[in-house]
GROMACS .gro file of C-alpha atoms in nm:
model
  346
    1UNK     CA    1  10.334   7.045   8.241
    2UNK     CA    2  10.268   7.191   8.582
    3UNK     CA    3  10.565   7.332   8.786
    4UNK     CA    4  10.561   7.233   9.149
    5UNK     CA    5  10.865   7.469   9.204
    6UNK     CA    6  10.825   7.741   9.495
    7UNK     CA    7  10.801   8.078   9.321
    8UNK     CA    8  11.038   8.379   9.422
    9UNK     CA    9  10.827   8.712   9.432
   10UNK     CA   10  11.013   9.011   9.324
   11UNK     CA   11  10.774   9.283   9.505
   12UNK     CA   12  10.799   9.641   9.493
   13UNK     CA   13  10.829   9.838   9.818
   14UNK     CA   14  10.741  10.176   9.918
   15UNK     CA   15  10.675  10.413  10.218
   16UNK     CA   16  10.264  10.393  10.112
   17UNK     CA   17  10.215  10.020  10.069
   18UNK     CA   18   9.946   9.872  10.179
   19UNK     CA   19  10.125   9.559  10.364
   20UNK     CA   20  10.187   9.328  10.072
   21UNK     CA   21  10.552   9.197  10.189
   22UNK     CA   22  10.349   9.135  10.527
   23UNK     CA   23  10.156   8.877  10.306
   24UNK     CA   24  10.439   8.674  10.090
   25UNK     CA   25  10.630   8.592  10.391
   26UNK     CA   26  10.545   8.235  10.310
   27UNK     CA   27  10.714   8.240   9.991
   28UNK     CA   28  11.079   8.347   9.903
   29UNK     CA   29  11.072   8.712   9.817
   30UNK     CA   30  11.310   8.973   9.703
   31UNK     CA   31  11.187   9.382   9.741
   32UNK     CA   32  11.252   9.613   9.494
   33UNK     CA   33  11.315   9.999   9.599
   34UNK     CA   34  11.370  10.162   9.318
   35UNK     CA   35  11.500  10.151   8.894
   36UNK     CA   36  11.840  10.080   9.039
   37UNK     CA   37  11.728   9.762   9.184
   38UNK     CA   38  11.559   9.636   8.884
   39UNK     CA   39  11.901   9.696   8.709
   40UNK     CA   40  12.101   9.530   8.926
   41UNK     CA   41  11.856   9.224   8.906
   42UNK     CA   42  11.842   9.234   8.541
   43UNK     CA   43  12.208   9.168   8.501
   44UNK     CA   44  12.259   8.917   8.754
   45UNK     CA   45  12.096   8.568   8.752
   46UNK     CA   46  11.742   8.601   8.867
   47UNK     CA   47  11.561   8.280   9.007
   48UNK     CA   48  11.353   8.095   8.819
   49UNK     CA   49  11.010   8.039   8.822
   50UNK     CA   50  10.966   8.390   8.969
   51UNK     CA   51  10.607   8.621   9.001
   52UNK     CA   52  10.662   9.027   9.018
   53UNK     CA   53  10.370   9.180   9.307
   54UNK     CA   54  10.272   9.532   9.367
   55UNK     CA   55   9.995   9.677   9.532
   56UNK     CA   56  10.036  10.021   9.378
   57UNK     CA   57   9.980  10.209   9.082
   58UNK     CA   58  10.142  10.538   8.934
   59UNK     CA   59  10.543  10.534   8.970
   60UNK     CA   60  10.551  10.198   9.186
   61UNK     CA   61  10.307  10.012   8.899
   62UNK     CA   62  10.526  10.125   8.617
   63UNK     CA   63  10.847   9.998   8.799
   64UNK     CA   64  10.664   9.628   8.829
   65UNK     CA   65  10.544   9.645   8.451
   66UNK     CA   66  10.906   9.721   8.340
   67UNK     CA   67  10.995   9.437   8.587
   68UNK     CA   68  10.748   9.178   8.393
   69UNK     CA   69  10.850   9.322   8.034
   70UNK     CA   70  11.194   9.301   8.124
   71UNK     CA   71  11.204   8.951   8.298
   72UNK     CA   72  10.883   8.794   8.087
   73UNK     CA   73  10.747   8.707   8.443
   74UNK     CA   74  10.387   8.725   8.552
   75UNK     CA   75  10.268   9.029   8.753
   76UNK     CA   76  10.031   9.026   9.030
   77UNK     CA   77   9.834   9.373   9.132
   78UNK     CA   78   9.693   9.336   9.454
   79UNK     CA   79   9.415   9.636   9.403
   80UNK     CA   80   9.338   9.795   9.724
   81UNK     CA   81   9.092  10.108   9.643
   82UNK     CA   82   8.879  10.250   9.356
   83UNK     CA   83   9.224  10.413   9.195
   84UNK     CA   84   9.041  10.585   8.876
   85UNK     CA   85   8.785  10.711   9.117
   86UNK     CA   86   9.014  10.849   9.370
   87UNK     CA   87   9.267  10.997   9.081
   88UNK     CA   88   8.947  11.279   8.958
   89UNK     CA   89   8.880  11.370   9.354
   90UNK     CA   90   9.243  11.424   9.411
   91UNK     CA   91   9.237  11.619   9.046
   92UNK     CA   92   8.926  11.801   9.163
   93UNK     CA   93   9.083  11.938   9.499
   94UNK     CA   94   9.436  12.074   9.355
   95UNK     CA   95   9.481  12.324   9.200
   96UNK     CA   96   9.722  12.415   8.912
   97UNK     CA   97   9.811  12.313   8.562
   98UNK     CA   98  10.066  12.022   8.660
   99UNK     CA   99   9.761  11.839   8.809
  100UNK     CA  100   9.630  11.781   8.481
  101UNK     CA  101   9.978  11.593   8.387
  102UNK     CA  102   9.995  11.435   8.712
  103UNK     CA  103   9.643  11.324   8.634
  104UNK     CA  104   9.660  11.205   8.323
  105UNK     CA  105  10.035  10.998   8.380
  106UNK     CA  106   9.818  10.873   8.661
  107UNK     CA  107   9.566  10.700   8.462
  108UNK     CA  108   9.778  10.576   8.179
  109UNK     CA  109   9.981  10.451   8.447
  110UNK     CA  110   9.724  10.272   8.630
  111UNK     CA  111   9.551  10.088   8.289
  112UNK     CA  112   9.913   9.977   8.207
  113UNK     CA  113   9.912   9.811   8.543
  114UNK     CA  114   9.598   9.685   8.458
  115UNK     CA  115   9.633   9.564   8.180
  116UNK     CA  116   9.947   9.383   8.213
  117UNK     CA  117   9.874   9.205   8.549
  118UNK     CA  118   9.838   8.844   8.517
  119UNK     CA  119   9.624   8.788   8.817
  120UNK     CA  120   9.416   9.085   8.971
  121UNK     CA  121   9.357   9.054   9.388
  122UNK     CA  122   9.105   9.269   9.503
  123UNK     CA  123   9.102   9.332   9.858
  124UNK     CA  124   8.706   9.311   9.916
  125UNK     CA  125   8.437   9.242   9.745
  126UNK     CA  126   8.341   9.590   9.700
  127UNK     CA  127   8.690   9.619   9.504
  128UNK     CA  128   8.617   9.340   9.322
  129UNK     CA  129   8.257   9.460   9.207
  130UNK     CA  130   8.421   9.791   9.104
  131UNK     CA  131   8.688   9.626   8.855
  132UNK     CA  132   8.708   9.733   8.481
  133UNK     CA  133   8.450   9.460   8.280
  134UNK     CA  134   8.809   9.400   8.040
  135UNK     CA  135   8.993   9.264   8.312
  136UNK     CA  136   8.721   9.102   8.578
  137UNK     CA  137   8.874   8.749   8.391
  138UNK     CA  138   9.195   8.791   8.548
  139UNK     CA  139   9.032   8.868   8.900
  140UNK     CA  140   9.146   8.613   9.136
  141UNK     CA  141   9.027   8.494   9.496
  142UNK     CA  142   9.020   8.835   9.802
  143UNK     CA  143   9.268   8.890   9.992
  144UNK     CA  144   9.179   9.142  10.277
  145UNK     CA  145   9.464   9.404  10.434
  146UNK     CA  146   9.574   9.220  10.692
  147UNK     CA  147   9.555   9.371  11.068
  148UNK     CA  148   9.854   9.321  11.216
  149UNK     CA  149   9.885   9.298  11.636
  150UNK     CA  150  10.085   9.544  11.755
  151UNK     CA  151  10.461   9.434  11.846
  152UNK     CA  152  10.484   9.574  12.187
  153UNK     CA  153  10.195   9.744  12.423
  154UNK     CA  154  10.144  10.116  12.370
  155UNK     CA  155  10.103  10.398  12.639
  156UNK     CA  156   9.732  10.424  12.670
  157UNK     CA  157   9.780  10.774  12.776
  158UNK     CA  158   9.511  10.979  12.481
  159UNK     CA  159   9.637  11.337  12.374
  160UNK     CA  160   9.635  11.571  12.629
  161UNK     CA  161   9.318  11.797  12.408
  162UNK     CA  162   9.076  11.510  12.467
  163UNK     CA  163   8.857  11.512  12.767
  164UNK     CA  164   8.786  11.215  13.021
  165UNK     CA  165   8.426  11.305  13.107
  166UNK     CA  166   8.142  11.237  12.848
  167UNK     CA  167   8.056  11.045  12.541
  168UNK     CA  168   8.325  10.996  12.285
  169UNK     CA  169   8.340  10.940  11.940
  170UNK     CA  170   8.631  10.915  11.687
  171UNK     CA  171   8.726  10.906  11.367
  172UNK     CA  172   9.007  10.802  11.201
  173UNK     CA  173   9.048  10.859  10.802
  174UNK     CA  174   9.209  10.946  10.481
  175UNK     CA  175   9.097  11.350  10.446
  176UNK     CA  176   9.243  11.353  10.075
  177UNK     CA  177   8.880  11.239   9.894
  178UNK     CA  178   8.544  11.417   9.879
  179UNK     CA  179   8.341  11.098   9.871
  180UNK     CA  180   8.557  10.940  10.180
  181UNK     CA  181   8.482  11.287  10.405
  182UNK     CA  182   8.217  11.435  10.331
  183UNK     CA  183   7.929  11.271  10.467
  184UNK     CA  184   8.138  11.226  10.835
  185UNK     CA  185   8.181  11.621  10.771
  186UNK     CA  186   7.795  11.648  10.740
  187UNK     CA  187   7.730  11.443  11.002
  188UNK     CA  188   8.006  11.647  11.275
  189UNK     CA  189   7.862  11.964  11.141
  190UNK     CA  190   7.473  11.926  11.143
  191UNK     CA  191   7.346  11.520  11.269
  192UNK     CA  192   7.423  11.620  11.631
  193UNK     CA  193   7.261  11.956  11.696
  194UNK     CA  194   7.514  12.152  11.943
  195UNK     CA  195   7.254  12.133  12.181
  196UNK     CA  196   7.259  11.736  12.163
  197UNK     CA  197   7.632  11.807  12.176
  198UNK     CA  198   7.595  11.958  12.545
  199UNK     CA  199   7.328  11.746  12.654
  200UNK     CA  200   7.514  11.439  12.605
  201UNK     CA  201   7.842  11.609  12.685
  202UNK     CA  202   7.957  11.456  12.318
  203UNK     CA  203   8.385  11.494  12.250
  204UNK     CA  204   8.395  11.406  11.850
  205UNK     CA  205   8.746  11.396  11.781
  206UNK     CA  206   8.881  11.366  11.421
  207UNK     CA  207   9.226  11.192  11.362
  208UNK     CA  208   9.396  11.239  10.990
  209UNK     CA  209   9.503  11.468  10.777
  210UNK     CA  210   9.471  11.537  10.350
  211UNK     CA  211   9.299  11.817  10.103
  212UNK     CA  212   8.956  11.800  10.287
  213UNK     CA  213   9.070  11.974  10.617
  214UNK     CA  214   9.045  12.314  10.508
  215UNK     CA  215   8.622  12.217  10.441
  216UNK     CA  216   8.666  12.043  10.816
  217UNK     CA  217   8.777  12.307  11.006
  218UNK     CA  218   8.504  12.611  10.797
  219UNK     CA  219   8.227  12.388  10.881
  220UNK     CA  220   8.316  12.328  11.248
  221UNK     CA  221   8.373  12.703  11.308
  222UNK     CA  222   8.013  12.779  11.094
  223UNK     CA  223   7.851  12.509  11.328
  224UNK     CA  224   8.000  12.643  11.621
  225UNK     CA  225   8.146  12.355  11.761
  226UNK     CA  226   8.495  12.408  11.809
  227UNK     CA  227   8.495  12.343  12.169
  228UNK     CA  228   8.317  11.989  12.093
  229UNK     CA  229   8.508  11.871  11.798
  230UNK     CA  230   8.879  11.819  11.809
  231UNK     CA  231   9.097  11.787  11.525
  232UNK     CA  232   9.394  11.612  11.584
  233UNK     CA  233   9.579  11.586  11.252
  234UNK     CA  234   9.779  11.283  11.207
  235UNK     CA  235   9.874  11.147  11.551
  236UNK     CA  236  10.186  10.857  11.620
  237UNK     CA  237   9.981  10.671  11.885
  238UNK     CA  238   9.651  10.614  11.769
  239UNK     CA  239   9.584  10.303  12.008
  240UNK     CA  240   9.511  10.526  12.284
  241UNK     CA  241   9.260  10.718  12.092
  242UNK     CA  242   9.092  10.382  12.051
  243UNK     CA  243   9.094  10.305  12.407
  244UNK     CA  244   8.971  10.658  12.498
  245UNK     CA  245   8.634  10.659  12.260
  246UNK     CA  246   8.349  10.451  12.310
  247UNK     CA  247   8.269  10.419  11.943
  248UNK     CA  248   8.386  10.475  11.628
  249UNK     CA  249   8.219  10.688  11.346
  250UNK     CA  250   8.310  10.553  11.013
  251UNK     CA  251   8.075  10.737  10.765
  252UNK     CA  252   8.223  10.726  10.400
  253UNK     CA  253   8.064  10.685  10.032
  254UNK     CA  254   8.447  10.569   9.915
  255UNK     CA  255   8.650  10.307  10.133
  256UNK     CA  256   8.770   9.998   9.977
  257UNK     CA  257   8.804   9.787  10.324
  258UNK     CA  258   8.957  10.030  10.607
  259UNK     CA  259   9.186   9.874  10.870
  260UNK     CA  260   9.062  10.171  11.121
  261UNK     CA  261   8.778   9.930  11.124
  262UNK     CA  262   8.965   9.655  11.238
  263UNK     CA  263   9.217   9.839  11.453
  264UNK     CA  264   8.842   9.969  11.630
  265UNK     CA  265   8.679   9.621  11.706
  266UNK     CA  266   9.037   9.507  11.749
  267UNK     CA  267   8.987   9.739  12.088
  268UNK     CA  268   8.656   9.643  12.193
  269UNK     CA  269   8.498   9.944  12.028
  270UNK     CA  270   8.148   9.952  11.818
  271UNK     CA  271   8.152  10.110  11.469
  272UNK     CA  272   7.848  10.360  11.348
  273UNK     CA  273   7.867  10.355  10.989
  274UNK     CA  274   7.611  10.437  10.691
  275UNK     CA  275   7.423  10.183  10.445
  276UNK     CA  276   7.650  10.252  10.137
  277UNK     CA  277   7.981  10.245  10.290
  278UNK     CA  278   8.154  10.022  10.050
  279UNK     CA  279   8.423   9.787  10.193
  280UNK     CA  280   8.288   9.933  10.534
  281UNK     CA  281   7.962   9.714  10.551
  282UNK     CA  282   8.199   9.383  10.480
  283UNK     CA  283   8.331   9.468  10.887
  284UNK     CA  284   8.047   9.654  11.032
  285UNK     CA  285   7.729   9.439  11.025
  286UNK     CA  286   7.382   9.583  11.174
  287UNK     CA  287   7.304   9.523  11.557
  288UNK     CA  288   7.622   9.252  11.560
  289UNK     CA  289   7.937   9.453  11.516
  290UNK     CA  290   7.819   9.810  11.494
  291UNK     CA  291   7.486  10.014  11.387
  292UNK     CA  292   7.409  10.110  10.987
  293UNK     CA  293   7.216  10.451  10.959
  294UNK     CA  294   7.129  10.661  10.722
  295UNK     CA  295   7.044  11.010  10.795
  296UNK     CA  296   7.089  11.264  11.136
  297UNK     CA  297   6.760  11.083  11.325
  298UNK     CA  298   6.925  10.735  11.220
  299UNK     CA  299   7.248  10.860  11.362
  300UNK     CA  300   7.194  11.044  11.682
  301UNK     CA  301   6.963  10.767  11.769
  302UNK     CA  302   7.263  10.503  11.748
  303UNK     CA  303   7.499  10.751  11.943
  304UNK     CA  304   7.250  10.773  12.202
  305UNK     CA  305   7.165  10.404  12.213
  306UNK     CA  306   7.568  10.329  12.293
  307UNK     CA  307   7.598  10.652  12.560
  308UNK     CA  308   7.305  10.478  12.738
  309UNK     CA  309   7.413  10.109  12.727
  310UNK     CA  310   7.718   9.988  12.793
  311UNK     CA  311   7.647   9.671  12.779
  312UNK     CA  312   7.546   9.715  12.429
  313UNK     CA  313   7.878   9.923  12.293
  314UNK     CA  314   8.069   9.608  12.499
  315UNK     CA  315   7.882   9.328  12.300
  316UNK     CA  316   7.901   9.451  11.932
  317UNK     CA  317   8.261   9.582  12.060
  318UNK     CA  318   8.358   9.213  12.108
  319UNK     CA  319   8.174   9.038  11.866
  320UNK     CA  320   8.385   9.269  11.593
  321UNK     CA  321   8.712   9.163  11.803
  322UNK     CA  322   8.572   8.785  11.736
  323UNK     CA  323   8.550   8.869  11.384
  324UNK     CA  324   8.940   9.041  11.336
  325UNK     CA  325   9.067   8.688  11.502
  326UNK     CA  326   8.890   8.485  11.308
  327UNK     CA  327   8.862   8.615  10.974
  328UNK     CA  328   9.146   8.880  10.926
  329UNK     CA  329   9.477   8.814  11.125
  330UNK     CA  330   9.780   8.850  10.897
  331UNK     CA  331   9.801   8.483  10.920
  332UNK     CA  332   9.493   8.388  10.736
  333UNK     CA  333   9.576   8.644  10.452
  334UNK     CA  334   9.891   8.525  10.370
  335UNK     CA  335   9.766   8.162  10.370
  336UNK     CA  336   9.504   8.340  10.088
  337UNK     CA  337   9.780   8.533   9.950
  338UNK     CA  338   9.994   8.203   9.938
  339UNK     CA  339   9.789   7.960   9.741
  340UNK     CA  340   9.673   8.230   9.482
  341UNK     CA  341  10.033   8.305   9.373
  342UNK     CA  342  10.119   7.944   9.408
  343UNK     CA  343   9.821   7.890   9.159
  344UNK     CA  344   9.923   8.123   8.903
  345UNK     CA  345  10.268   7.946   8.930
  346UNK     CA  346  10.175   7.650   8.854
   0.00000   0.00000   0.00000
């Protein structure tokens, strides 16, 4: 018999997530911090029916395992990047014989979660094309990361290192992965020549921070280009580096579905991006919300296009602001989010 009962959703919560309590706020929910928590649960009367979500692996996915073994509830994993893939390039940029035990707790950690999720939520079709063949049966409908409008209005006031005059491009990433940084670092070092650089009066500034910013700053210096590309590091008010570019460069080989993508067209700003940009192309769609290269002539050839028309970076600027209300508010994901837990409830 099915059970028509609302489910409570024991989810685990961490400084890292990805927004997942942002998505069950249709449904009674209950986080969990910490081992304490589940403890304290454990001995008092939980809820019934009741589903455990997280959206993590490593520490945070062991915690929710425990919490199904424990409770004999369902789990839900909502998977929200290529974790096995991004594990070796995090392995392959430390250094140090505890990253091997990191590494491997890691992976056991993440085929536990794996394997004893009920239901499996990719985040993109990309995701869900990457998933393990042993548990692609348990995959369940997308849910994207939802963008989320900012509470209050920011100071649109950009740091004080960026310039006013000329053409400006940003990029906002994750510099912790090889295959996420190193084509943008190719293309900053050696797809603009410096003299396209001056001729076009280009700014590039970079905004993040991780293991790949040592490689960042060697081949900027090498390249000579110090005075054209700025690296910001991890900055608090990123909305006004939005509203100062006039397009953003989102070149990546590893990117499940990136909200800088969203938080871009959510400004009225173009995306450049390349062919195989995972998650990337799911946002960014030729000549309608951005331009797809592949290659420096491909490249400079789309930065030049926007610096010369306007009227072009304003039209695939608002067609990808069409495209966050329509398709990716955090209202529509949790309605998605909603009626898959609901299903695996019942």
């Amino acid at each position: 018999m099915e059970t028509t009962e609302t489910p409570t959703v024991f989810y685990i919560e961490h400084p890292h997530w990805h927004g997942l309590g942002y998505l069950l706020t249709e449904l009674p929910t209950v986080p969990l911090h910490n081992l304490w928590d589940l403890l304290r649960w454990t001995f008092r009367r939980k809820p019934r029916p009741l589903l455990i979500a997280v959206d993590s692996f490593g520490k945070w996915g062991a915690l929710a395992c425990l919490a199904s073994v424990l409770w004999r509830a369902p789990m839900v994993l909502w998977v929200n990047g290529e974790y096995f893939k991004e594990q070796r390039e995090v392995l392959l940029a430390q250094r140090g014989v505890l990253r091997w035990f990191s590494y491997v707790w890691r992976l056991l950690a993440g085929w536990m979660a794996f394997s004893k999720a009920r239901l499996i939520v990719p985040n993109s079709a990309h995701i869900l094309g990457t998933l393990p063949d042993r548990v692609k049966g348990k995959a369940g409908a997308i849910v994207h990361p939802p963008f989320r409008r900012p509470a209050s209005p920011e100071t649109s006031v950009p740091p004080s290192s960026l310039p006013a005059a000329g053409v400006h491009l940003l990029t906002v990433m994750n510099l912790d992965f090889s295959s996420k940084t190193e084509l943008t670092r190719e293309a900053i070092a050696s797809w603009l020549a410096p003299a396209v650089y001056d001729e076009m009066n280009v700014t590039w500034a970079l905004c993040g921070d991780g293991l790949q910013m040592a490689s960042f700053r060697a081949a900027i210096c090498e390249a000579g280009l110090q005075e054209r590309v700025k690296l910001l590091g991890k900055i608090d008010n990123v909305a006004a580096a939005y509203e100062w570019c006039h397009v953003l460069v989102h070149l990546t080989r590893l990117d499940a579905f990136p909200r800088v993508v969203m938080e871009a067209h959510a400004a009225g700003k173009p995306v450049i991006t390349n062919s195989d940009s995972c998650g990337v192309r799911e946002q960014v769609f030729h000549e309608e919300t951005g331009l797809v290269v592949d290659g420096p002539t491909a490249f400079e050839a789309a930065v030049r296009r926007y610096a010369a028309d306007s009227e072009l970076a304003r039209r695939h600027g608002e067609n990808g602001r069409r495209q966050v209300e329509s398709s990716f508010l955090i209202e529509h994901q949790r309605v998605r989010m909603s009626e898959q837990l609901r299903r695996l409830n019942g």
